[in-house]
Coordinates of C-alpha atoms in Angstrom, one line a residue:
X1 CA -114.3 -1.0 11.2
X2 CA -112.7 -4.7 10.8
X3 CA -114.2 -4.6 7.2
X4 CA -113.2 -0.9 6.3
X5 CA -109.6 -1.5 7.3
X6 CA -109.6 -4.4 4.6
X7 CA -109.0 -7.1 7.5
X8 CA -111.3 -10.2 7.8
X9 CA -111.1 -11.4 11.3
X10 CA -110.7 -15.3 11.8
X11 CA -111.4 -17.7 14.8
X12 CA -108.7 -19.4 16.3
X13 CA -109.1 -23.1 15.7
X14 CA -109.6 -24.8 19.5
X15 CA -106.9 -26.8 20.9
X16 CA -106.9 -30.2 20.2
X17 CA -108.3 -31.7 23.6
X18 CA -111.3 -29.2 23.2
X19 CA -112.2 -30.3 19.7
X20 CA -114.9 -32.8 19.7
X21 CA -115.9 -35.2 16.9
X22 CA -119.1 -35.3 15.6
X23 CA -120.3 -38.7 17.3
X24 CA -119.2 -37.2 20.2
X25 CA -121.8 -34.6 20.5
X26 CA -124.6 -36.3 19.7
X27 CA -126.6 -38.1 22.5
X28 CA -125.4 -41.4 23.9
X29 CA -128.8 -43.0 23.2
X30 CA -128.0 -42.3 19.3
X31 CA -124.5 -42.9 19.1
X32 CA -124.0 -46.0 21.4
X33 CA -123.2 -49.8 19.8
X34 CA -125.8 -51.8 19.7
X35 CA -125.3 -55.6 20.7
X36 CA -125.5 -56.9 16.8
X37 CA -121.9 -54.1 16.4
X38 CA -120.4 -56.5 19.6
X39 CA -121.4 -59.5 17.6
X40 CA -119.6 -58.5 14.5
X41 CA -116.5 -57.4 16.6
X42 CA -115.9 -60.6 18.5
X43 CA -116.3 -62.7 15.0
X44 CA -114.0 -60.3 13.5
X45 CA -111.4 -61.0 16.0
X46 CA -111.9 -64.8 16.3
X47 CA -112.0 -64.8 12.3
X48 CA -114.9 -66.7 11.8
X49 CA -118.7 -66.4 11.0
X50 CA -120.2 -68.4 13.7
X51 CA -119.8 -68.8 17.6
X52 CA -118.0 -72.2 18.6
X53 CA -118.9 -73.9 21.9
X54 CA -117.7 -77.0 23.6
X55 CA -120.0 -79.5 25.3
X56 CA -118.8 -82.5 27.3
X57 CA -121.8 -85.3 28.1
X58 CA -121.5 -88.5 29.6
X59 CA -124.0 -91.6 29.1
X60 CA -124.6 -95.0 29.9
X61 CA -125.8 -97.5 27.4
X62 CA -126.5 -101.0 27.2
X63 CA -123.1 -102.9 27.5
X64 CA -121.7 -103.7 24.1
X65 CA -118.3 -103.4 22.9
X66 CA -116.7 -99.8 22.5
X67 CA -115.9 -100.3 18.7
X68 CA -120.1 -101.4 18.0
X69 CA -121.2 -98.0 20.1
X70 CA -118.6 -95.7 18.0
X71 CA -120.6 -97.3 14.9
X72 CA -123.6 -96.5 16.1
X73 CA -122.6 -92.8 16.9
X74 CA -121.2 -92.3 13.3
X75 CA -124.6 -93.3 12.0
X76 CA -126.3 -90.3 14.0
X77 CA -123.3 -88.4 12.9
X78 CA -123.8 -89.6 9.5
X79 CA -127.9 -89.0 9.1
X80 CA -127.5 -85.4 10.6
X81 CA -124.5 -84.1 8.0
X82 CA -127.2 -85.8 5.7
X83 CA -130.0 -83.8 6.6
X84 CA -128.7 -80.5 7.4
X85 CA -127.3 -77.4 5.6
X86 CA -124.4 -76.9 8.1
X87 CA -121.1 -77.2 6.5
X88 CA -119.2 -77.2 9.5
X89 CA -118.4 -80.4 11.0
X90 CA -117.7 -82.2 14.6
X91 CA -114.3 -81.6 16.0
X92 CA -113.3 -83.4 19.5
X93 CA -112.7 -86.6 21.6
X94 CA -114.9 -89.3 21.6
X95 CA -113.9 -91.9 24.5
X96 CA -116.0 -95.3 24.3
X97 CA -116.0 -97.6 27.2
X98 CA -117.9 -101.0 27.0
X99 CA -120.9 -99.5 29.2
X100 CA -120.0 -95.6 29.3
X101 CA -119.6 -92.9 27.1
X102 CA -117.6 -89.7 27.7
X103 CA -117.4 -87.4 24.7
X104 CA -116.4 -83.8 24.4
X105 CA -117.4 -82.2 21.1
X106 CA -116.4 -78.9 19.5
X107 CA -117.9 -76.9 16.4
X108 CA -120.4 -74.2 15.6
X109 CA -123.3 -73.5 17.6
X110 CA -126.0 -74.9 14.9
X111 CA -123.7 -77.8 14.4
X112 CA -123.6 -78.8 17.9
X113 CA -127.3 -78.1 18.4
X114 CA -128.8 -79.9 15.2
X115 CA -126.0 -83.1 16.9
X116 CA -127.5 -82.7 20.1
X117 CA -131.5 -82.9 18.5
X118 CA -130.2 -86.3 16.4
X119 CA -128.7 -87.4 19.4
X120 CA -132.0 -86.9 21.8
X121 CA -134.1 -88.7 19.4
X122 CA -131.5 -92.0 19.3
X123 CA -131.9 -94.6 21.7
X124 CA -128.4 -94.8 22.7
X125 CA -128.2 -93.8 25.7
X126 CA -130.5 -95.5 29.1
X127 CA -129.2 -92.5 31.0
X128 CA -127.1 -89.2 29.9
X129 CA -125.9 -86.0 31.4
X130 CA -124.8 -82.9 29.7
X131 CA -121.7 -81.9 32.3
X132 CA -120.0 -78.9 30.5
X133 CA -121.5 -76.2 28.1
X134 CA -118.9 -73.7 27.0
X135 CA -120.2 -71.0 24.6
X136 CA -117.8 -68.8 22.6
X137 CA -114.6 -70.6 22.5
X138 CA -111.3 -68.9 21.3
X139 CA -110.0 -72.5 20.1
X140 CA -110.5 -75.9 19.0
X141 CA -108.5 -78.8 21.4
X142 CA -108.9 -80.8 18.0
X143 CA -108.9 -80.7 14.4
X144 CA -111.2 -83.7 13.3
X145 CA -113.3 -86.0 15.5
X146 CA -110.8 -88.5 17.4
X147 CA -112.0 -91.8 19.0
X148 CA -110.5 -93.4 21.7
X149 CA -111.4 -96.6 23.3
X150 CA -111.2 -98.8 26.7
X151 CA -112.2 -101.5 28.5
X152 CA -110.4 -101.4 31.8
X153 CA -112.9 -98.5 33.6
X154 CA -114.7 -101.4 35.7
X155 CA -111.0 -102.6 37.1
X156 CA -110.1 -98.6 38.6
X157 CA -110.2 -98.3 42.2
X158 CA -113.7 -96.5 43.3
X159 CA -113.4 -92.7 43.5
X160 CA -113.9 -91.5 47.2
X161 CA -116.9 -89.3 46.9
X162 CA -117.6 -87.5 50.3
X163 CA -121.3 -87.1 50.4
X164 CA -121.1 -85.3 53.8
X165 CA -119.4 -82.5 51.7
X166 CA -121.9 -79.5 51.2
X167 CA -119.9 -78.8 48.2
X168 CA -119.6 -82.4 47.1
X169 CA -121.8 -81.9 44.0
X170 CA -119.5 -79.2 42.3
X171 CA -116.4 -80.6 43.6
X172 CA -117.0 -84.0 41.7
X173 CA -117.8 -82.0 38.5
X174 CA -114.7 -80.1 39.0
X175 CA -112.6 -83.3 39.4
X176 CA -114.2 -84.9 36.9
X177 CA -113.6 -82.2 34.2
X178 CA -110.0 -82.0 35.3
X179 CA -109.5 -85.3 34.2
X180 CA -111.5 -84.8 30.8
X181 CA -109.6 -81.8 30.1
X182 CA -106.1 -84.0 31.0
X183 CA -107.2 -86.4 28.6
X184 CA -107.7 -83.8 25.9
X185 CA -104.5 -82.5 26.5
X186 CA -102.6 -85.8 26.1
X187 CA -104.4 -87.1 22.9
X188 CA -104.2 -84.3 21.3
X189 CA -100.3 -84.1 22.2
X190 CA -100.4 -87.9 20.5
X191 CA -102.5 -86.3 17.8
X192 CA -100.3 -84.2 16.9
X193 CA -96.9 -86.0 17.3
X194 CA -95.4 -86.2 13.9
X195 CA -92.7 -88.9 14.4
X196 CA -95.3 -91.6 15.2
X197 CA -97.6 -92.6 12.1
X198 CA -99.5 -95.0 13.7
X199 CA -102.4 -94.0 16.2
X200 CA -103.7 -96.3 18.6
X201 CA -107.6 -96.6 19.1
X202 CA -107.2 -97.9 22.3
X203 CA -105.8 -95.8 25.7
X204 CA -102.7 -97.1 27.1
X205 CA -102.1 -97.5 30.7
X206 CA -100.5 -94.0 30.9
X207 CA -104.2 -92.8 30.3
X208 CA -105.7 -95.1 33.4
X209 CA -105.2 -92.5 36.1
X210 CA -106.5 -89.7 34.1
X211 CA -109.9 -91.9 33.4
X212 CA -113.1 -91.4 35.7
X213 CA -114.1 -94.6 37.4
X214 CA -117.6 -96.0 37.2
X215 CA -118.3 -94.7 40.3
X216 CA -117.5 -91.2 39.4
X217 CA -119.6 -91.4 36.1
X218 CA -122.7 -92.8 38.1
X219 CA -122.7 -90.3 40.7
X220 CA -122.7 -87.7 38.1
X221 CA -125.6 -89.2 35.9
X222 CA -127.5 -89.8 38.7
X223 CA -127.8 -85.4 39.1
X224 CA -130.8 -83.9 38.4
X225 CA -129.5 -80.4 38.4
X226 CA -127.4 -81.7 35.1
X227 CA -129.8 -81.5 31.6
X228 CA -130.0 -85.1 30.2
X229 CA -129.3 -85.7 26.2
X230 CA -133.1 -85.3 25.9
X231 CA -133.5 -82.2 28.1
X232 CA -130.8 -80.5 26.3
X233 CA -131.8 -81.1 22.8
X234 CA -135.6 -79.8 23.5
X235 CA -134.1 -76.4 25.0
X236 CA -131.4 -75.9 22.8
X237 CA -132.4 -73.1 20.3
X238 CA -135.8 -72.1 22.3
X239 CA -135.9 -69.2 23.9
X240 CA -137.3 -69.3 27.2
X241 CA -140.2 -67.3 28.4
X242 CA -138.5 -64.6 30.9
X243 CA -141.6 -62.2 31.1
X244 CA -141.6 -60.2 34.4
X245 CA -143.2 -57.2 35.6
X246 CA -140.0 -55.1 34.4
X247 CA -141.5 -56.1 30.5
X248 CA -144.3 -54.4 31.2
X249 CA -143.3 -50.7 30.5
X250 CA -144.7 -48.2 28.0
X251 CA -143.9 -47.4 25.4
X252 CA -143.7 -51.4 24.2
X253 CA -140.1 -52.6 23.4
X254 CA -139.9 -53.4 19.3
X255 CA -136.9 -55.4 20.0
X256 CA -135.6 -58.4 21.9
X257 CA -132.6 -56.5 23.5
X258 CA -131.6 -57.9 26.9
X259 CA -131.4 -55.5 30.0
X260 CA -128.5 -54.2 31.4
X261 CA -126.8 -54.8 28.3
X262 CA -125.9 -50.8 27.7
X263 CA -124.7 -48.5 30.1
X264 CA -127.3 -45.7 31.6
X265 CA -126.6 -42.0 30.4
X266 CA -127.7 -39.0 31.1
X267 CA -129.9 -39.0 27.9
X268 CA -131.3 -42.3 29.3
X269 CA -134.9 -42.6 29.8
X270 CA -135.5 -43.3 32.8
X271 CA -138.2 -46.2 33.7
X272 CA -137.2 -46.9 37.3
X273 CA -138.9 -43.7 39.1
X274 CA -137.3 -43.2 41.8
X275 CA -135.1 -46.6 42.1
X276 CA -132.3 -44.5 41.4

């Protein structure tokens, strides 16, 4: 009848809240975002092509002048830069004492990984510990590699370490890191101060109360729960074998996507068989 009367029936458009995009109607296993999508988004937000990392490590070396030990570190850094194709340089704060070194370095993951490998192959340290590994930092403390020397470490009053405290390890590490970050902020302010054209290589007395003493450094160097430089150099960039019974599924996974990265939806294949 509608055709005979010359009128054509038209469907009324659905309200906006009832309209669904083409992606929305696809099952969740077809339109979910991959791990690579998240990595690209993070890189875009950070304005970088690679993740930046911050590492804090301490070490004890044969007792020589702080200037001498700096020259040895610079030799390792130069050798690394000559033999690698990574153009991102090292940044951070390198504090050297006559017998100890306390360094905070920042750079791209690949650069830090290469540096730690070269450092592991050197004979700079008698003993060392990696205290902090901070992945995907938002911003750097320093625009370049800054060196500072100090000769008053052994003259500081000994730290009070309560061995009976059940949290003595974590509390000592936390207190150490507070001092490291305080030193970084103070030296950064000094470096950014345009009123002072001369920047002393030596820490003055204002830094003394924020410098960890030998007792704290020796305590940290004795912690077996922390990687030393050699262990970290071997571990960095190596995917550990984490095979468990959960990997023995069918079909065999065809990628290296970690478990529990994506949320399960109604279209997700159930491999738990009754554990839901």
